[in-house]
PDB file of C-alpha atoms in Angstrom:
ATOM      1  CA  UNK A   1     -34.351 -48.508  94.792  1.00 38.00           C
ATOM      2  CA  UNK A   2     -36.671 -45.484  94.507  1.00 43.00           C
ATOM      3  CA  UNK A   3     -40.163 -45.338  96.007  1.00 47.00           C
ATOM      4  CA  UNK A   4     -41.395 -45.507  92.355  1.00 62.00           C
ATOM      5  CA  UNK A   5     -39.502 -48.824  91.568  1.00 85.00           C
ATOM      6  CA  UNK A   6     -41.837 -50.867  89.524  1.00 88.00           C
ATOM      7  CA  UNK A   7     -40.389 -54.132  90.712  1.00 86.00           C
ATOM      8  CA  UNK A   8     -39.152 -54.868  94.084  1.00 88.00           C
ATOM      9  CA  UNK A   9     -36.622 -57.713  94.802  1.00 85.00           C
ATOM     10  CA  UNK A  10     -35.857 -59.808  97.958  1.00 86.00           C
ATOM     11  CA  UNK A  11     -33.976 -62.977  98.577  1.00 86.00           C
ATOM     12  CA  UNK A  12     -35.352 -65.942 100.592  1.00 76.00           C
ATOM     13  CA  UNK A  13     -32.740 -67.883 102.394  1.00 76.00           C
ATOM     14  CA  UNK A  14     -30.129 -66.373  99.868  1.00 73.00           C
ATOM     15  CA  UNK A  15     -31.036 -68.721  97.039  1.00 92.00           C
ATOM     16  CA  UNK A  16     -34.659 -67.808  96.051  1.00 96.00           C
ATOM     17  CA  UNK A  17     -35.289 -64.424  94.338  1.00 96.00           C
ATOM     18  CA  UNK A  18     -38.686 -62.922  95.021  1.00 96.00           C
ATOM     19  CA  UNK A  19     -39.761 -60.648  92.244  1.00 96.00           C
ATOM     20  CA  UNK A  20     -42.778 -58.342  93.323  1.00 96.00           C
ATOM     21  CA  UNK A  21     -44.610 -56.349  90.567  1.00 96.00           C
ATOM     22  CA  UNK A  22     -45.148 -53.078  92.040  1.00 95.00           C
ATOM     23  CA  UNK A  23     -47.560 -50.946  90.431  1.00 94.00           C
ATOM     24  CA  UNK A  24     -50.493 -51.479  92.698  1.00 94.00           C
ATOM     25  CA  UNK A  25     -52.381 -48.426  91.820  1.00 93.00           C
ATOM     26  CA  UNK A  26     -52.466 -49.625  88.245  1.00 93.00           C
ATOM     27  CA  UNK A  27     -53.209 -53.298  89.276  1.00 95.00           C
ATOM     28  CA  UNK A  28     -49.471 -54.144  88.268  1.00 95.00           C
ATOM     29  CA  UNK A  29     -50.184 -53.509  84.671  1.00 94.00           C
ATOM     30  CA  UNK A  30     -47.385 -54.132  82.240  1.00 94.00           C
ATOM     31  CA  UNK A  31     -46.001 -50.892  80.993  1.00 92.00           C
ATOM     32  CA  UNK A  32     -42.709 -50.542  79.291  1.00 91.00           C
ATOM     33  CA  UNK A  33     -40.736 -49.704  82.528  1.00 93.00           C
ATOM     34  CA  UNK A  34     -42.063 -52.729  84.156  1.00 95.00           C
ATOM     35  CA  UNK A  35     -41.425 -54.940  81.261  1.00 95.00           C
ATOM     36  CA  UNK A  36     -37.903 -53.749  80.961  1.00 94.00           C
ATOM     37  CA  UNK A  37     -36.975 -54.137  84.526  1.00 95.00           C
ATOM     38  CA  UNK A  38     -38.467 -57.670  84.523  1.00 96.00           C
ATOM     39  CA  UNK A  39     -36.310 -58.728  81.640  1.00 96.00           C
ATOM     40  CA  UNK A  40     -33.170 -57.116  83.254  1.00 95.00           C
ATOM     41  CA  UNK A  41     -33.994 -58.938  86.333  1.00 95.00           C
ATOM     42  CA  UNK A  42     -34.528 -62.311  84.757  1.00 96.00           C
ATOM     43  CA  UNK A  43     -31.278 -61.953  82.864  1.00 96.00           C
ATOM     44  CA  UNK A  44     -29.426 -61.120  86.144  1.00 95.00           C
ATOM     45  CA  UNK A  45     -31.055 -64.125  87.768  1.00 95.00           C
ATOM     46  CA  UNK A  46     -30.035 -66.465  85.043  1.00 95.00           C
ATOM     47  CA  UNK A  47     -26.462 -65.491  85.349  1.00 95.00           C
ATOM     48  CA  UNK A  48     -26.175 -65.375  89.100  1.00 94.00           C
ATOM     49  CA  UNK A  49     -25.303 -68.877  90.240  1.00 92.00           C
ATOM     50  CA  UNK A  50     -26.507 -68.197  93.836  1.00 92.00           C
ATOM     51  CA  UNK A  51     -30.031 -67.762  92.627  1.00 95.00           C
ATOM     52  CA  UNK A  52     -31.530 -71.249  92.407  1.00 95.00           C
ATOM     53  CA  UNK A  53     -35.159 -70.425  92.016  1.00 97.00           C
ATOM     54  CA  UNK A  54     -37.490 -67.450  91.283  1.00 97.00           C
ATOM     55  CA  UNK A  55     -40.918 -66.531  93.139  1.00 97.00           C
ATOM     56  CA  UNK A  56     -43.048 -63.983  91.238  1.00 97.00           C
ATOM     57  CA  UNK A  57     -46.040 -62.282  92.831  1.00 97.00           C
ATOM     58  CA  UNK A  58     -47.847 -58.888  92.870  1.00 97.00           C
ATOM     59  CA  UNK A  59     -48.208 -56.041  95.260  1.00 96.00           C
ATOM     60  CA  UNK A  60     -51.843 -55.209  96.351  1.00 95.00           C
ATOM     61  CA  UNK A  61     -55.002 -56.755  95.083  1.00 94.00           C
ATOM     62  CA  UNK A  62     -53.566 -57.990  91.704  1.00 97.00           C
ATOM     63  CA  UNK A  63     -50.969 -60.269  90.428  1.00 97.00           C
ATOM     64  CA  UNK A  64     -51.051 -58.382  87.119  1.00 97.00           C
ATOM     65  CA  UNK A  65     -54.051 -57.087  85.402  1.00 95.00           C
ATOM     66  CA  UNK A  66     -52.391 -57.163  81.774  1.00 93.00           C
ATOM     67  CA  UNK A  67     -50.937 -54.668  79.405  1.00 89.00           C
ATOM     68  CA  UNK A  68     -51.141 -50.998  80.049  1.00 88.00           C
ATOM     69  CA  UNK A  69     -54.182 -49.777  78.188  1.00 89.00           C
ATOM     70  CA  UNK A  70     -52.804 -46.377  77.496  1.00 88.00           C
ATOM     71  CA  UNK A  71     -49.670 -48.032  75.906  1.00 87.00           C
ATOM     72  CA  UNK A  72     -52.045 -50.459  73.916  1.00 89.00           C
ATOM     73  CA  UNK A  73     -53.940 -47.514  72.598  1.00 92.00           C
ATOM     74  CA  UNK A  74     -50.973 -46.000  70.778  1.00 93.00           C
ATOM     75  CA  UNK A  75     -50.147 -49.161  68.870  1.00 93.00           C
ATOM     76  CA  UNK A  76     -50.687 -49.721  65.120  1.00 95.00           C
ATOM     77  CA  UNK A  77     -49.984 -52.757  62.996  1.00 94.00           C
ATOM     78  CA  UNK A  78     -46.212 -52.537  62.840  1.00 95.00           C
ATOM     79  CA  UNK A  79     -45.583 -51.484  66.408  1.00 94.00           C
ATOM     80  CA  UNK A  80     -48.228 -54.052  67.520  1.00 94.00           C
ATOM     81  CA  UNK A  81     -46.113 -56.902  66.071  1.00 95.00           C
ATOM     82  CA  UNK A  82     -43.016 -55.353  67.667  1.00 95.00           C
ATOM     83  CA  UNK A  83     -44.743 -55.083  71.061  1.00 94.00           C
ATOM     84  CA  UNK A  84     -46.097 -58.644  70.917  1.00 95.00           C
ATOM     85  CA  UNK A  85     -42.628 -60.037  69.976  1.00 96.00           C
ATOM     86  CA  UNK A  86     -40.937 -58.021  72.808  1.00 95.00           C
ATOM     87  CA  UNK A  87     -43.262 -59.427  75.443  1.00 96.00           C
ATOM     88  CA  UNK A  88     -42.978 -62.902  73.911  1.00 97.00           C
ATOM     89  CA  UNK A  89     -39.257 -62.709  74.166  1.00 97.00           C
ATOM     90  CA  UNK A  90     -39.312 -61.598  77.920  1.00 97.00           C
ATOM     91  CA  UNK A  91     -41.853 -64.182  78.884  1.00 98.00           C
ATOM     92  CA  UNK A  92     -39.686 -66.880  76.899  1.00 97.00           C
ATOM     93  CA  UNK A  93     -36.766 -65.815  78.924  1.00 97.00           C
ATOM     94  CA  UNK A  94     -38.719 -66.654  82.132  1.00 97.00           C
ATOM     95  CA  UNK A  95     -39.753 -69.971  80.733  1.00 96.00           C
ATOM     96  CA  UNK A  96     -36.214 -71.000  79.525  1.00 96.00           C
ATOM     97  CA  UNK A  97     -34.368 -69.541  82.607  1.00 95.00           C
ATOM     98  CA  UNK A  98     -33.007 -73.001  83.503  1.00 95.00           C
ATOM     99  CA  UNK A  99     -34.133 -72.532  87.104  1.00 96.00           C
ATOM    100  CA  UNK A 100     -37.689 -73.396  88.560  1.00 97.00           C
ATOM    101  CA  UNK A 101     -40.013 -70.464  88.899  1.00 97.00           C
ATOM    102  CA  UNK A 102     -43.308 -70.257  90.639  1.00 98.00           C
ATOM    103  CA  UNK A 103     -46.110 -67.609  90.311  1.00 98.00           C
ATOM    104  CA  UNK A 104     -47.990 -66.895  93.585  1.00 98.00           C
ATOM    105  CA  UNK A 105     -51.064 -65.569  92.101  1.00 98.00           C
ATOM    106  CA  UNK A 106     -52.642 -63.114  94.647  1.00 95.00           C
ATOM    107  CA  UNK A 107     -55.462 -61.392  92.773  1.00 95.00           C
ATOM    108  CA  UNK A 108     -56.549 -60.237  89.395  1.00 97.00           C
ATOM    109  CA  UNK A 109     -54.585 -62.180  86.750  1.00 97.00           C
ATOM    110  CA  UNK A 110     -55.815 -60.956  83.183  1.00 97.00           C
ATOM    111  CA  UNK A 111     -54.470 -60.679  79.836  1.00 97.00           C
ATOM    112  CA  UNK A 112     -50.648 -60.166  79.910  1.00 96.00           C
ATOM    113  CA  UNK A 113     -50.662 -61.098  83.656  1.00 97.00           C
ATOM    114  CA  UNK A 114     -52.153 -64.460  82.923  1.00 98.00           C
ATOM    115  CA  UNK A 115     -49.611 -64.748  80.071  1.00 98.00           C
ATOM    116  CA  UNK A 116     -46.782 -63.962  82.619  1.00 98.00           C
ATOM    117  CA  UNK A 117     -48.174 -66.457  85.109  1.00 98.00           C
ATOM    118  CA  UNK A 118     -48.287 -69.302  82.452  1.00 98.00           C
ATOM    119  CA  UNK A 119     -44.609 -68.543  81.672  1.00 98.00           C
ATOM    120  CA  UNK A 120     -43.674 -69.616  85.101  1.00 98.00           C
ATOM    121  CA  UNK A 121     -42.685 -73.237  85.788  1.00 98.00           C
ATOM    122  CA  UNK A 122     -45.490 -73.567  88.293  1.00 98.00           C
ATOM    123  CA  UNK A 123     -48.440 -71.708  89.478  1.00 98.00           C
ATOM    124  CA  UNK A 124     -50.395 -71.562  92.727  1.00 98.00           C
ATOM    125  CA  UNK A 125     -53.308 -69.173  93.669  1.00 98.00           C
ATOM    126  CA  UNK A 126     -55.118 -67.504  96.488  1.00 98.00           C
ATOM    127  CA  UNK A 127     -58.800 -68.192  96.716  1.00 97.00           C
ATOM    128  CA  UNK A 128     -59.184 -64.529  95.662  1.00 97.00           C
ATOM    129  CA  UNK A 129     -57.495 -65.009  92.409  1.00 98.00           C
ATOM    130  CA  UNK A 130     -59.272 -64.190  89.093  1.00 98.00           C
ATOM    131  CA  UNK A 131     -58.075 -65.399  85.631  1.00 98.00           C
ATOM    132  CA  UNK A 132     -58.918 -64.376  82.208  1.00 98.00           C
ATOM    133  CA  UNK A 133     -57.782 -63.437  78.657  1.00 98.00           C
ATOM    134  CA  UNK A 134     -60.095 -60.418  78.042  1.00 97.00           C
ATOM    135  CA  UNK A 135     -58.267 -58.951  75.039  1.00 97.00           C
ATOM    136  CA  UNK A 136     -61.150 -59.939  72.607  1.00 97.00           C
ATOM    137  CA  UNK A 137     -63.230 -57.264  74.270  1.00 96.00           C
ATOM    138  CA  UNK A 138     -60.610 -54.622  73.265  1.00 95.00           C
ATOM    139  CA  UNK A 139     -60.795 -55.893  69.775  1.00 96.00           C
ATOM    140  CA  UNK A 140     -57.345 -57.713  69.794  1.00 96.00           C
ATOM    141  CA  UNK A 141     -56.092 -61.102  70.843  1.00 97.00           C
ATOM    142  CA  UNK A 142     -53.638 -62.292  73.518  1.00 96.00           C
ATOM    143  CA  UNK A 143     -50.154 -61.257  72.194  1.00 96.00           C
ATOM    144  CA  UNK A 144     -47.571 -62.453  74.863  1.00 97.00           C
ATOM    145  CA  UNK A 145     -48.043 -66.177  74.069  1.00 97.00           C
ATOM    146  CA  UNK A 146     -51.619 -66.572  75.682  1.00 97.00           C
ATOM    147  CA  UNK A 147     -53.275 -68.398  72.706  1.00 97.00           C
ATOM    148  CA  UNK A 148     -50.415 -70.897  72.773  1.00 96.00           C
ATOM    149  CA  UNK A 149     -49.573 -71.455  76.347  1.00 97.00           C
ATOM    150  CA  UNK A 150     -53.295 -71.599  77.461  1.00 97.00           C
ATOM    151  CA  UNK A 151     -54.088 -74.334  74.952  1.00 96.00           C
ATOM    152  CA  UNK A 152     -51.126 -76.239  75.859  1.00 96.00           C
ATOM    153  CA  UNK A 153     -51.994 -75.985  79.591  1.00 96.00           C
ATOM    154  CA  UNK A 154     -55.709 -76.500  79.653  1.00 97.00           C
ATOM    155  CA  UNK A 155     -56.578 -77.915  76.301  1.00 96.00           C
ATOM    156  CA  UNK A 156     -57.709 -76.282  73.013  1.00 97.00           C
ATOM    157  CA  UNK A 157     -61.455 -76.358  73.844  1.00 97.00           C
ATOM    158  CA  UNK A 158     -60.999 -74.486  77.155  1.00 97.00           C
ATOM    159  CA  UNK A 159     -58.537 -71.947  75.745  1.00 98.00           C
ATOM    160  CA  UNK A 160     -60.971 -71.185  72.909  1.00 98.00           C
ATOM    161  CA  UNK A 161     -63.689 -70.851  75.400  1.00 97.00           C
ATOM    162  CA  UNK A 162     -61.552 -68.292  77.488  1.00 98.00           C
ATOM    163  CA  UNK A 163     -60.037 -66.328  74.584  1.00 98.00           C
ATOM    164  CA  UNK A 164     -63.284 -66.154  72.397  1.00 98.00           C
ATOM    165  CA  UNK A 165     -65.648 -64.911  75.292  1.00 98.00           C
ATOM    166  CA  UNK A 166     -63.100 -62.967  77.332  1.00 97.00           C
ATOM    167  CA  UNK A 167     -64.714 -64.320  80.533  1.00 97.00           C
ATOM    168  CA  UNK A 168     -62.969 -64.663  83.824  1.00 97.00           C
ATOM    169  CA  UNK A 169     -62.639 -67.602  85.977  1.00 98.00           C
ATOM    170  CA  UNK A 170     -61.945 -67.980  89.817  1.00 98.00           C
ATOM    171  CA  UNK A 171     -59.179 -69.866  91.361  1.00 98.00           C
ATOM    172  CA  UNK A 172     -61.106 -73.024  91.988  1.00 97.00           C
ATOM    173  CA  UNK A 173     -62.111 -73.375  88.366  1.00 97.00           C
ATOM    174  CA  UNK A 174     -58.659 -72.578  87.335  1.00 98.00           C
ATOM    175  CA  UNK A 175     -57.560 -75.348  89.526  1.00 98.00           C
ATOM    176  CA  UNK A 176     -59.995 -77.798  87.940  1.00 97.00           C
ATOM    177  CA  UNK A 177     -58.715 -76.640  84.424  1.00 97.00           C
ATOM    178  CA  UNK A 178     -55.133 -77.357  85.512  1.00 97.00           C
ATOM    179  CA  UNK A 179     -54.096 -73.765  85.216  1.00 98.00           C
ATOM    180  CA  UNK A 180     -52.922 -73.763  88.607  1.00 98.00           C
ATOM    181  CA  UNK A 181     -51.768 -76.818  90.781  1.00 97.00           C
ATOM    182  CA  UNK A 182     -52.954 -75.580  94.145  1.00 98.00           C
ATOM    183  CA  UNK A 183     -55.350 -72.883  95.845  1.00 98.00           C
ATOM    184  CA  UNK A 184     -54.584 -71.551  99.324  1.00 97.00           C
ATOM    185  CA  UNK A 185     -56.061 -69.095 101.678  1.00 97.00           C
ATOM    186  CA  UNK A 186     -54.917 -65.629 100.665  1.00 97.00           C
ATOM    187  CA  UNK A 187     -52.788 -65.267 103.913  1.00 96.00           C
ATOM    188  CA  UNK A 188     -50.949 -68.419 103.326  1.00 98.00           C
ATOM    189  CA  UNK A 189     -50.124 -67.923  99.680  1.00 98.00           C
ATOM    190  CA  UNK A 190     -46.527 -66.594  99.953  1.00 96.00           C
ATOM    191  CA  UNK A 191     -45.759 -69.057 102.824  1.00 96.00           C
ATOM    192  CA  UNK A 192     -46.801 -71.941 100.582  1.00 97.00           C
ATOM    193  CA  UNK A 193     -45.021 -70.545  97.535  1.00 97.00           C
ATOM    194  CA  UNK A 194     -41.676 -70.201  99.558  1.00 95.00           C
ATOM    195  CA  UNK A 195     -42.167 -73.880 101.118  1.00 95.00           C
ATOM    196  CA  UNK A 196     -42.468 -75.316  97.635  1.00 96.00           C
ATOM    197  CA  UNK A 197     -39.363 -73.544  96.315  1.00 96.00           C
ATOM    198  CA  UNK A 198     -37.373 -74.226  99.368  1.00 95.00           C
ATOM    199  CA  UNK A 199     -37.978 -77.917  98.552  1.00 95.00           C
ATOM    200  CA  UNK A 200     -37.034 -77.627  94.965  1.00 95.00           C
ATOM    201  CA  UNK A 201     -33.773 -75.800  95.628  1.00 95.00           C
ATOM    202  CA  UNK A 202     -32.627 -78.763  97.886  1.00 94.00           C
ATOM    203  CA  UNK A 203     -32.731 -80.896  94.814  1.00 95.00           C
ATOM    204  CA  UNK A 204     -30.161 -81.418  91.895  1.00 95.00           C
ATOM    205  CA  UNK A 205     -30.109 -78.182  89.618  1.00 95.00           C
ATOM    206  CA  UNK A 206     -28.955 -80.171  86.725  1.00 96.00           C
ATOM    207  CA  UNK A 207     -31.852 -82.715  87.109  1.00 96.00           C
ATOM    208  CA  UNK A 208     -34.334 -79.949  87.643  1.00 97.00           C
ATOM    209  CA  UNK A 209     -33.089 -78.071  84.479  1.00 96.00           C
ATOM    210  CA  UNK A 210     -33.160 -81.228  82.415  1.00 97.00           C
ATOM    211  CA  UNK A 211     -36.801 -81.982  83.408  1.00 97.00           C
ATOM    212  CA  UNK A 212     -37.850 -78.495  82.585  1.00 96.00           C
ATOM    213  CA  UNK A 213     -36.128 -78.747  79.270  1.00 96.00           C
ATOM    214  CA  UNK A 214     -37.379 -82.140  78.157  1.00 96.00           C
ATOM    215  CA  UNK A 215     -41.040 -81.284  79.073  1.00 96.00           C
ATOM    216  CA  UNK A 216     -40.862 -77.898  77.470  1.00 94.00           C
ATOM    217  CA  UNK A 217     -39.129 -78.722  74.209  1.00 93.00           C
ATOM    218  CA  UNK A 218     -40.256 -82.255  73.847  1.00 94.00           C
ATOM    219  CA  UNK A 219     -44.039 -81.391  74.093  1.00 93.00           C
ATOM    220  CA  UNK A 220     -44.348 -80.646  70.430  1.00 92.00           C
ATOM    221  CA  UNK A 221     -42.175 -83.596  69.244  1.00 95.00           C
ATOM    222  CA  UNK A 222     -43.493 -86.873  67.945  1.00 96.00           C
ATOM    223  CA  UNK A 223     -43.456 -89.385  70.884  1.00 96.00           C
ATOM    224  CA  UNK A 224     -40.638 -91.234  69.435  1.00 97.00           C
ATOM    225  CA  UNK A 225     -38.602 -88.040  69.006  1.00 96.00           C
ATOM    226  CA  UNK A 226     -39.502 -86.803  72.514  1.00 96.00           C
ATOM    227  CA  UNK A 227     -38.411 -90.129  74.125  1.00 96.00           C
ATOM    228  CA  UNK A 228     -34.974 -89.925  72.351  1.00 97.00           C
ATOM    229  CA  UNK A 229     -34.757 -86.296  73.692  1.00 96.00           C
ATOM    230  CA  UNK A 230     -35.483 -87.568  77.152  1.00 96.00           C
ATOM    231  CA  UNK A 231     -32.922 -90.443  76.774  1.00 97.00           C
ATOM    232  CA  UNK A 232     -30.239 -88.096  75.912  1.00 97.00           C
ATOM    233  CA  UNK A 233     -30.862 -85.844  78.957  1.00 96.00           C
ATOM    234  CA  UNK A 234     -31.195 -88.989  81.266  1.00 96.00           C
ATOM    235  CA  UNK A 235     -27.576 -89.723  80.032  1.00 97.00           C
ATOM    236  CA  UNK A 236     -26.454 -86.274  80.672  1.00 96.00           C
ATOM    237  CA  UNK A 237     -27.797 -86.559  84.441  1.00 96.00           C
ATOM    238  CA  UNK A 238     -26.063 -89.971  84.732  1.00 96.00           C
ATOM    239  CA  UNK A 239     -22.730 -88.427  83.955  1.00 97.00           C
ATOM    240  CA  UNK A 240     -22.936 -85.964  86.865  1.00 96.00           C
ATOM    241  CA  UNK A 241     -21.612 -85.939  90.364  1.00 95.00           C
ATOM    242  CA  UNK A 242     -25.064 -84.989  91.604  1.00 96.00           C
ATOM    243  CA  UNK A 243     -26.274 -88.457  90.290  1.00 95.00           C
ATOM    244  CA  UNK A 244     -23.405 -90.280  92.154  1.00 95.00           C
ATOM    245  CA  UNK A 245     -24.285 -88.182  95.249  1.00 94.00           C
ATOM    246  CA  UNK A 246     -28.056 -88.813  94.907  1.00 95.00           C
ATOM    247  CA  UNK A 247     -27.753 -92.610  94.613  1.00 95.00           C
ATOM    248  CA  UNK A 248     -25.126 -92.840  97.294  1.00 94.00           C
ATOM    249  CA  UNK A 249     -27.134 -90.747  99.795  1.00 94.00           C
ATOM    250  CA  UNK A 250     -30.214 -92.995  98.989  1.00 95.00           C
ATOM    251  CA  UNK A 251     -28.441 -96.115  99.685  1.00 96.00           C
ATOM    252  CA  UNK A 252     -26.897 -94.659 102.849  1.00 95.00           C
ATOM    253  CA  UNK A 253     -30.306 -93.400 103.886  1.00 95.00           C
ATOM    254  CA  UNK A 254     -29.218 -89.799 104.290  1.00 94.00           C
ATOM    255  CA  UNK A 255     -30.150 -86.558 102.693  1.00 93.00           C
ATOM    256  CA  UNK A 256     -28.252 -85.724  99.343  1.00 93.00           C
ATOM    257  CA  UNK A 257     -26.024 -82.732  99.123  1.00 93.00           C
ATOM    258  CA  UNK A 258     -26.146 -81.697  95.438  1.00 94.00           C
ATOM    259  CA  UNK A 259     -23.511 -79.492  93.986  1.00 91.00           C
ATOM    260  CA  UNK A 260     -24.826 -78.836  90.596  1.00 89.00           C
ATOM    261  CA  UNK A 261     -22.156 -80.709  88.814  1.00 90.00           C
TER     262      UNK A 261
END
């Protein structure tokens, strides 16, 4: 990797991939190079069976301050649609990765940065984190899924509040909204994120993927259809070696050793 690499990668205990957005002088703003590198990294992680979970964070005082304004300034009606669709596709790739991801939110998390964080499976934040969808102040709207994911995560009323006013909220308010599940001291953020993921990777990967799939895809179905969807995935899990191992380990009062089959 060069000194100008927009994303740095490291592995934690060989099964957790840490992705660090690395444009600190630009508050890790999402330019084309960073988006393209993120997409390729996610595709590689999805195909790599040794990677079981993803940790995403930012270098410096920001998680990600949003889209690169210089790039935004060049967009017209048609290229704006293409830009939004491209970002949506990348963030949806993270959301549907089939492996748990956790955004460790260390600072400014605005616009596209908040949209990226919402695409992760889970989110925790340091006390210094600041969240917002300020696009309205630039005469546009969130384009990478923000209007849709925010309303699903924190409710329509609160999503309208944040998107219409463009106001920012601090970590504790984000916690009360349900936008993040935990707030930590800044120096403990990565340690806590790694602790959570290390616990997840010890669990059965088929069950983890099934839970993420049923919650994600079942959310917008009718209750009856969603429960049928759940029943199908429950059956899929019951047919696995991991289910046999999990039940046997429980009865034998030992820690299960899941194989992903």
